[in-house]
Amino acid sequence: MAAFAKSDVRQSLEAIRAQALAELAESSGLDQIESVRVRVLGRSGELTELIRSMRELPEHERPAVGQLANQVKREIEARIESLQHELRLRKLNESLAQTPLDVTLPGVRFFHGHTHPLTQVTERLLDIWAAMGFEVVATPDIEDDFHNFGALNFAPDHPARDMQDTFFLDGGLLLRTHTSNGQIRVMEQRRPPLAVVCPGACYRRDELSVRYSPMFSQIEGFAVDDFGKITMAHLKGALTEFLRAFFGPESEVRFRASFFPFTEPSAEADVRCIFCAGAGCRVCKQSGWIEILGSGMIHPNVLRAVGYDPERYAGFAFGMGVERLALIKLGVDDMRLFFENDLRFLGQF
Amino acid sequence: MKLPLSWLREFVRIEADPATLGERLSMAGLEVEAVERLKPAFSGVVVAKVLRVERHPNADRLSVCEVDAGAAGRASVVCGAPNARPGMVSALAVVGARLAPERADGDGALRPPLEAAVIRGVRSEGMLCSERELGLFDNHRGIVVLPDDAPVGRSLADYLELDDYVLNIAVTPNRGDCLSVLGLAREVAALFGLKLGPAHSRPAAPRLGHAAADPALSIAIEVTAPDLCPRYAALPMARVEIDDSPLWLRQRLKPCGMRPVNNVVDVTNYVMLELGQPLHAFDLDRLRERRVIVRRAGDDRELETLDHVKRALLKDDLVIADGVGPVALAGLMGGLASEVDNSTTRILLESAFFAAAGVARTSRRLGLVTEASYRFERGADRQGQIAALYRAAQLIRKVAGRCELGAVIDVEPHPLPARQVEFSRERVAGLLGISMSAGEMARRLRLLEINVKPAGKGRLVATIPSFRADLGEAADIAEEVARVAGLADIPTLPCRPLKDIGGEDQRRALLSVIRATLTGCGLTETKTLAFAAPRDNQTFAGFKGTAPVQVANPLSAELSELRKSLLYGLIGTLRFNLHREAQACHLFELGKVFYREQGELKEGERLGALSYGELAFKGLGERGRIADPLTLKGVVESCLDALGLSARVEFARLPPSLAPHLHPGKAAEVRLDTGVSLGQLGELHPELALALELDYPVALCELDVGELIAYGSLRKPVAPPPRFPAIRRDLALVLNRDFPVAQVRKVIAQADASLLESVELFDVYEGGSLPAGKKSVAVTCRYRAKDRTLTDQEVNQLHAKVTAFAMERLGALPR
């Protein structure tokens, strides 16, 4: 079969290549490309057949021709692959352009709840005191007269008791009117040195109103150590540090003499009004200062009541109303908001 | 206490403006809550003397008065007042004056300027005014009557000191001495380094009248309860002319909030405001048997007081009695029968020191607080009685005729020496955290009339003035030393923590994790009041204790008990929000509940949760899943996970009798493996839900926070992730319909196969081809070895063993 000469094969290969590439260049769809592939590269395709027939070439000619054939085959395959990829990509891009997302649609929210603003304020207050080395201790709401009044130097029938109109239960028990019972509860159990804060609910016979609630929360704090180690100057230092942590490092703080049965000397701490910067406004009643908390050196009678010798020990104590601090901090002016639990209010915190 | 600045200035020459004065007092512990500006309700009115009064030629009821207005000249005015008399001193509105508005309830604008006018043919160049026309008092019976020595021509506003400031001072309960002009003047003098004016601080004994021998003024006074009344002084007076008080006296009382009654009563009030000593005036002729006995009420049961209220007496109430029975409630209020009225001519002025505790007890029991009781409760001046009597006598003589005085009767069984407080300089300085010499301390205390002398061995002794009942020991002295200079004088020292930082606050940390988990699950925290109505406590009885705790003095019947459960409050919050636009509510509260246990009052902390309506993770137009007991259970399980309790907790069917507020078929007890009950979870009983008109079920849960904290922990074991893959095999079992699913896992987990890592439920199916009364439960068993990859064959063998075990133990059929 001399007719099957080397030059013929070469020519045939070139022809197949030229035709295939030309057809591929013309083709506009995956189907057309596939038909070219089947016709040329398929099991009985033109190129496949030709390569199969090359077995009949003289041995010495085979490598060169074979090389050419492979080159043609790879070239066509590569062109097919790249055309297929190109077309697929074009198709994908066309389809993507048809399903655009309105990016102004709202996101689908992972809904979370909210802790109560009073909780948030309480936690912040406790964090500050804890960072200052005060331990947080829980104490009871149901109290007896001794722990709520007697041990705190409220004489029976003394008008100081009128400052705190009490809810009475039975068996001589009552609902604590302040968290100051915490002082007595803790000191009875332990010996100085002590630095403790007691948060909790308190109760006084006030109707729920813009300014008052029959149930509210306080944080009582106190520190006791050997006489001379804890002084009024330390009280001022502790409270100033606390107030600046809570209201901001620039806050101006002042101390006013006052009266509480369980402290002597007693002092109220004010901060420069955060609403008017001291110019005078409705919140500070034109005084330029906001009353924040009551404090003082623990009264010797209180120390005696828990069996501490006032010659040996001294301490300071302070108490603050959480609602009041929250109202000031949040710029809200109605106590009832905290207890009616309107989700439109609570959802803002 | 309301303090008119003009009155204060009678005692101390304070030049500071009211704001500065108020600030200084506030800093010293006498909080000035408000400074009120007083202004006259008129202008252009002067003190004028009526020279002549003639009948108006053309009107019977009018007169024509010739008046002398000093520098303002003379004027002729037409006047309709019946009391216009030659020689009297009154108030003349000159042409151009503006008078008080006609109606007190109007807009407050003054009347238009007064013009000269011709009245019935007679020219009138001004107007003589009544008290009402000047906006002073509602008295229109005649023109103003001023004392004969009032300065003619002077502006009436100046003369009456109507342009004034009133300081409203919140006097703390320890400072009874500051409930008077004198007491506050002492403070002002101390704070500003001024001297008290001598005028009224120590009134001299008035000269006794000639009536001392008048037998009608003799009266026997006896004190049988010296513990409640350590001192009782009294002064009888005769020929007293009861009338209205002069304008100046009434004008003094008005800004202090006291209404005028008559001259004698007004004087007693005036002296009380001025000196702080409450006084009482009896009609002497109404004291039967001419005796006064200060005693306990004993068998006397009742007294009708001045306010026409019949007061029930207890045997220990202190009363003033005459020879027959009680005539006054000591320190509180006089009796009606011995009241001073227009017919009175002889009086007995009482000036006593009643012990604070006794007055307080009676006052509190009767719910009666008077100006007198308020002062006695806070401690009157122990030695102030006689000075007050003298001052009152002096004033009564000035305003109630030239009355005659009897002898002062002063009963004081046990006179009290001046109190002394011994202290050391170190003690005071050590409390305050200052260094200060004893001399400086003494100087400061002297400003407050506290005299300090050395007491040897470096100690000092302070003599306490009789009006300072509040000063008893070194701490009190320290307060005075600090207060008088201002607390700003005390240094501000850093307060270093007293204990080691770093001790974990387990309780707070656990509560914080609980809150974080619940809010992460979409629940919002609420706070409700701890008070409940009895019917709410019956419906939502909590899960511990029996009877509720009652409040003895509740604000209302609706708030007469303490809540036994948080659930009612949560339902109230749900209702509140559904009425305000809410579609769904997912809530929790951490709070206390109260109950009785074996007779004792107990309190416990609870976590209450309520979930109602759609769960919110959803896109536009999509429906969220509706909350039900299982979604809330999921929330609870998340919490238990966070507390490291999941593996130890089981949910068991709760008999309806134990939770009548829950759906009888959908109620669970949450229980620890030790049997400790952690609380309940379920659906609100549909019958209770009816009233709420709801669209969906309400899922409820209440847990015992005390137990959660006691058993929970944030320290959970940590393991590295497994290195070799697990192989899963499913297992489906057909069981009776009412077989609790949790049992399936539990039982399979007991199979003897150490490589069985976990058993997870993935499907529960009923109906279809299953026999009636049966359900199919499908679980995935996960097998894993720590040290190698398991082979299929190995796992197949294991799983066959586990399957056989499960079938047998559960009595299940294969699917």
Short mmCIF file of C-alpha atoms in Angstrom, two decimals, chain B residues 409-649:
data_model
loop_
_atom_site.label_atom_id
_atom_site.label_comp_id
_atom_site.label_asym_id
_atom_site.label_seq_id
_atom_site.Cartn_x
_atom_site.Cartn_y
_atom_site.Cartn_z
CA ILE B 409 -45.42 78.65 137.07
CA ASP B 410 -42.46 76.43 136.27
CA VAL B 411 -42.65 72.73 137.08
CA GLU B 412 -39.43 70.86 136.44
CA PRO B 413 -39.03 67.92 138.80
CA HIS B 414 -35.52 67.04 137.63
CA PRO B 415 -33.61 69.96 136.15
CA LEU B 416 -31.08 68.79 133.61
CA PRO B 417 -27.49 70.02 133.75
CA ALA B 418 -25.86 71.01 130.48
CA ARG B 419 -24.71 67.95 128.58
CA GLN B 420 -21.01 67.38 128.09
CA VAL B 421 -19.25 65.27 125.52
CA GLU B 422 -15.71 64.16 126.10
CA PHE B 423 -13.58 63.39 123.09
CA SER B 424 -10.03 63.37 121.85
CA ARG B 425 -8.62 65.44 119.03
CA GLU B 426 -7.23 62.24 117.47
CA ARG B 427 -10.65 60.62 117.43
CA VAL B 428 -12.24 63.50 115.54
CA ALA B 429 -9.32 63.95 113.17
CA GLY B 430 -9.09 60.19 112.63
CA LEU B 431 -12.73 59.89 111.62
CA LEU B 432 -12.46 62.76 109.20
CA GLY B 433 -9.03 61.93 107.82
CA ILE B 434 -7.63 65.36 108.56
CA SER B 435 -4.94 66.79 110.74
CA MET B 436 -6.21 69.63 112.87
CA SER B 437 -5.18 71.27 116.10
CA ALA B 438 -7.40 71.14 119.16
CA GLY B 439 -7.47 74.93 119.01
CA GLU B 440 -8.93 74.96 115.54
CA MET B 441 -11.51 72.38 116.55
CA ALA B 442 -12.50 74.48 119.52
CA ARG B 443 -12.71 77.58 117.34
CA ARG B 444 -15.05 75.89 114.88
CA LEU B 445 -17.22 74.46 117.63
CA ARG B 446 -17.45 77.82 119.37
CA LEU B 447 -19.10 79.20 116.26
CA LEU B 448 -21.90 76.74 116.98
CA GLU B 449 -22.08 77.83 120.64
CA ILE B 450 -20.33 74.62 121.69
CA ASN B 451 -17.69 75.43 124.28
CA VAL B 452 -14.63 73.22 124.43
CA LYS B 453 -12.24 72.90 127.34
CA PRO B 454 -9.29 70.59 127.96
CA ALA B 455 -10.22 67.61 130.12
CA GLY B 456 -6.69 66.40 130.85
CA LYS B 457 -4.67 63.61 129.25
CA GLY B 458 -5.06 65.23 125.86
CA ARG B 459 -8.81 64.91 126.00
CA LEU B 460 -11.34 67.65 125.43
CA VAL B 461 -14.77 68.23 126.80
CA ALA B 462 -17.50 70.00 124.87
CA THR B 463 -20.44 71.64 126.57
CA ILE B 464 -23.47 71.12 124.38
CA PRO B 465 -26.04 73.91 124.17
CA SER B 466 -29.52 72.92 125.32
CA PHE B 467 -30.99 73.22 121.82
CA ARG B 468 -28.66 70.60 120.31
CA ALA B 469 -30.24 67.35 121.43
CA ASP B 470 -28.55 65.60 118.53
CA LEU B 471 -24.98 65.84 119.79
CA GLY B 472 -23.96 62.91 121.98
CA GLU B 473 -20.52 61.58 121.12
CA ALA B 474 -17.25 62.14 119.32
CA ALA B 475 -18.67 61.24 115.90
CA ASP B 476 -21.26 64.00 116.31
CA ILE B 477 -18.54 66.44 117.24
CA ALA B 478 -16.61 65.36 114.14
CA GLU B 479 -19.61 66.15 111.99
CA GLU B 480 -19.91 69.64 113.44
CA VAL B 481 -16.22 70.30 112.97
CA ALA B 482 -16.48 69.20 109.33
CA ARG B 483 -19.82 70.79 108.57
CA VAL B 484 -19.17 74.28 109.77
CA ALA B 485 -16.24 74.68 107.39
CA GLY B 486 -17.77 72.61 104.59
CA LEU B 487 -16.88 69.07 103.56
CA ALA B 488 -14.75 70.40 100.71
CA ASP B 489 -12.19 71.08 103.44
CA ILE B 490 -11.66 67.36 103.95
CA PRO B 491 -9.04 65.87 101.63
CA THR B 492 -9.96 63.29 99.01
CA LEU B 493 -7.78 60.22 99.45
CA PRO B 494 -7.71 57.23 97.13
CA CYS B 495 -9.50 54.27 98.67
CA ARG B 496 -7.51 51.15 97.90
CA PRO B 497 -9.36 47.87 97.73
CA LEU B 498 -9.40 46.13 101.05
CA LYS B 499 -9.53 42.63 99.69
CA ASP B 500 -7.72 40.72 97.02
CA ILE B 501 -9.17 41.29 93.60
CA GLY B 502 -9.75 38.29 91.44
CA GLY B 503 -12.10 36.34 93.64
CA GLU B 504 -14.73 35.18 91.20
CA ASP B 505 -18.27 36.27 91.80
CA GLN B 506 -19.87 33.01 90.79
CA ARG B 507 -23.40 34.18 91.42
CA ARG B 508 -23.14 37.29 89.27
CA ALA B 509 -21.31 35.41 86.55
CA LEU B 510 -24.00 32.71 86.36
CA LEU B 511 -26.82 35.25 86.35
CA SER B 512 -25.04 37.14 83.64
CA VAL B 513 -24.75 33.97 81.52
CA ILE B 514 -28.42 33.22 82.07
CA ARG B 515 -29.37 36.70 80.88
CA ALA B 516 -27.04 36.55 77.91
CA THR B 517 -28.43 33.20 76.83
CA LEU B 518 -32.02 34.29 77.15
CA THR B 519 -31.51 37.55 75.28
CA GLY B 520 -29.56 35.62 72.67
CA CYS B 521 -32.64 33.43 72.26
CA GLY B 522 -34.73 36.55 71.65
CA LEU B 523 -36.25 37.05 75.10
CA THR B 524 -36.45 40.53 76.60
CA GLU B 525 -36.04 41.14 80.30
CA THR B 526 -38.88 42.76 82.23
CA LYS B 527 -39.24 44.02 85.79
CA THR B 528 -42.55 43.98 87.56
CA LEU B 529 -43.56 44.91 91.08
CA ALA B 530 -43.52 42.15 93.67
CA PHE B 531 -47.04 42.85 94.87
CA ALA B 532 -49.99 40.70 93.84
CA ALA B 533 -53.72 40.39 94.32
CA PRO B 534 -54.85 37.33 96.30
CA ARG B 535 -56.62 35.86 93.26
CA ASP B 536 -53.42 36.07 91.19
CA ASN B 537 -51.54 34.19 93.87
CA GLN B 538 -54.29 31.57 93.85
CA THR B 539 -54.08 31.12 90.10
CA PHE B 540 -50.30 31.32 89.84
CA ALA B 541 -49.18 29.74 93.06
CA GLY B 542 -45.58 29.04 92.15
CA PHE B 543 -44.11 25.68 92.91
CA LYS B 544 -42.90 26.08 96.46
CA GLY B 545 -44.54 26.79 99.76
CA THR B 546 -48.17 26.89 100.63
CA ALA B 547 -49.87 30.09 101.71
CA PRO B 548 -48.97 33.52 100.35
CA VAL B 549 -47.40 36.38 102.35
CA GLN B 550 -49.79 39.22 103.13
CA VAL B 551 -48.83 42.86 103.43
CA ALA B 552 -50.30 44.30 106.64
CA ASN B 553 -50.61 47.81 105.21
CA PRO B 554 -50.93 47.41 101.43
CA LEU B 555 -51.36 50.30 99.04
CA SER B 556 -54.55 48.66 97.76
CA ALA B 557 -56.43 45.37 97.83
CA GLU B 558 -54.96 44.61 94.40
CA LEU B 559 -51.48 44.80 95.94
CA SER B 560 -52.20 43.17 99.25
CA GLU B 561 -49.96 40.12 98.92
CA LEU B 562 -46.44 39.39 97.75
CA ARG B 563 -46.21 37.40 94.55
CA LYS B 564 -45.69 33.66 94.80
CA SER B 565 -44.78 33.42 91.16
CA LEU B 566 -43.37 35.61 88.40
CA LEU B 567 -45.81 34.23 85.86
CA TYR B 568 -48.72 36.53 86.58
CA GLY B 569 -46.51 39.56 86.10
CA LEU B 570 -45.26 38.19 82.78
CA ILE B 571 -48.81 37.61 81.60
CA GLY B 572 -49.68 41.16 82.64
CA THR B 573 -46.75 42.37 80.58
CA LEU B 574 -47.94 40.27 77.63
CA ARG B 575 -51.42 41.80 77.89
CA PHE B 576 -50.00 45.30 78.23
CA ASN B 577 -47.89 44.91 75.10
CA LEU B 578 -50.57 43.21 73.01
CA HIS B 579 -52.68 46.29 73.64
CA ARG B 580 -49.78 48.37 72.35
CA GLU B 581 -48.98 47.12 68.89
CA ALA B 582 -47.03 44.03 69.86
CA GLN B 583 -47.69 40.90 67.78
CA ALA B 584 -45.43 38.63 69.73
CA CYS B 585 -43.84 38.67 73.16
CA HIS B 586 -40.84 36.74 74.32
CA LEU B 587 -40.09 37.78 77.88
CA PHE B 588 -38.22 36.83 80.98
CA GLU B 589 -37.88 38.20 84.47
CA LEU B 590 -35.42 37.49 87.26
CA GLY B 591 -36.93 38.37 90.59
CA LYS B 592 -37.97 37.30 94.01
CA VAL B 593 -41.10 35.43 95.05
CA PHE B 594 -42.42 35.05 98.57
CA TYR B 595 -44.29 32.27 100.33
CA ARG B 596 -44.82 30.50 103.58
CA GLU B 597 -43.18 27.21 104.39
CA GLN B 598 -44.09 25.52 107.62
CA GLY B 599 -45.35 28.82 108.92
CA GLU B 600 -42.17 30.70 108.12
CA LEU B 601 -41.93 33.53 105.61
CA LYS B 602 -39.58 32.63 102.81
CA GLU B 603 -38.23 34.35 99.74
CA GLY B 604 -36.80 32.73 96.66
CA GLU B 605 -35.31 33.88 93.41
CA ARG B 606 -37.02 32.83 90.23
CA LEU B 607 -36.50 32.96 86.54
CA GLY B 608 -39.82 33.35 84.77
CA ALA B 609 -40.15 33.17 81.00
CA LEU B 610 -43.04 33.66 78.63
CA SER B 611 -43.05 33.08 74.89
CA TYR B 612 -45.96 34.00 72.69
CA GLY B 613 -46.42 34.33 68.95
CA GLU B 614 -44.03 34.25 66.05
CA LEU B 615 -40.36 33.70 66.62
CA ALA B 616 -38.79 36.50 64.76
CA PHE B 617 -36.10 35.07 62.45
CA LYS B 618 -37.85 35.38 59.08
CA GLY B 619 -37.69 37.27 55.85
CA LEU B 620 -40.27 39.53 54.25
CA GLY B 621 -43.58 37.80 53.79
CA GLU B 622 -42.40 34.70 55.57
CA ARG B 623 -44.05 33.31 58.63
CA GLY B 624 -41.93 32.63 61.67
CA ARG B 625 -42.48 29.56 63.74
CA ILE B 626 -45.07 30.10 66.46
CA ALA B 627 -43.74 29.75 69.97
CA ASP B 628 -44.96 26.76 71.95
CA PRO B 629 -43.75 24.79 74.96
CA LEU B 630 -41.10 23.06 72.85
CA THR B 631 -39.56 26.28 71.55
CA LEU B 632 -39.45 27.60 75.11
CA LYS B 633 -37.98 24.28 76.19
CA GLY B 634 -35.27 24.91 73.62
CA VAL B 635 -34.53 28.22 75.26
CA VAL B 636 -34.37 26.58 78.66
CA GLU B 637 -32.07 23.87 77.30
CA SER B 638 -29.74 26.55 75.93
CA CYS B 639 -29.63 28.04 79.40
CA LEU B 640 -28.96 24.67 80.99
CA ASP B 641 -26.19 24.11 78.43
CA ALA B 642 -24.62 27.40 79.42
CA LEU B 643 -24.77 26.42 83.08
CA GLY B 644 -23.33 22.98 82.37
CA LEU B 645 -26.54 21.32 83.55
CA SER B 646 -28.02 19.83 80.35
CA ALA B 647 -26.85 16.32 80.97
CA ARG B 648 -28.22 16.34 84.50
CA VAL B 649 -31.70 17.67 83.81
#
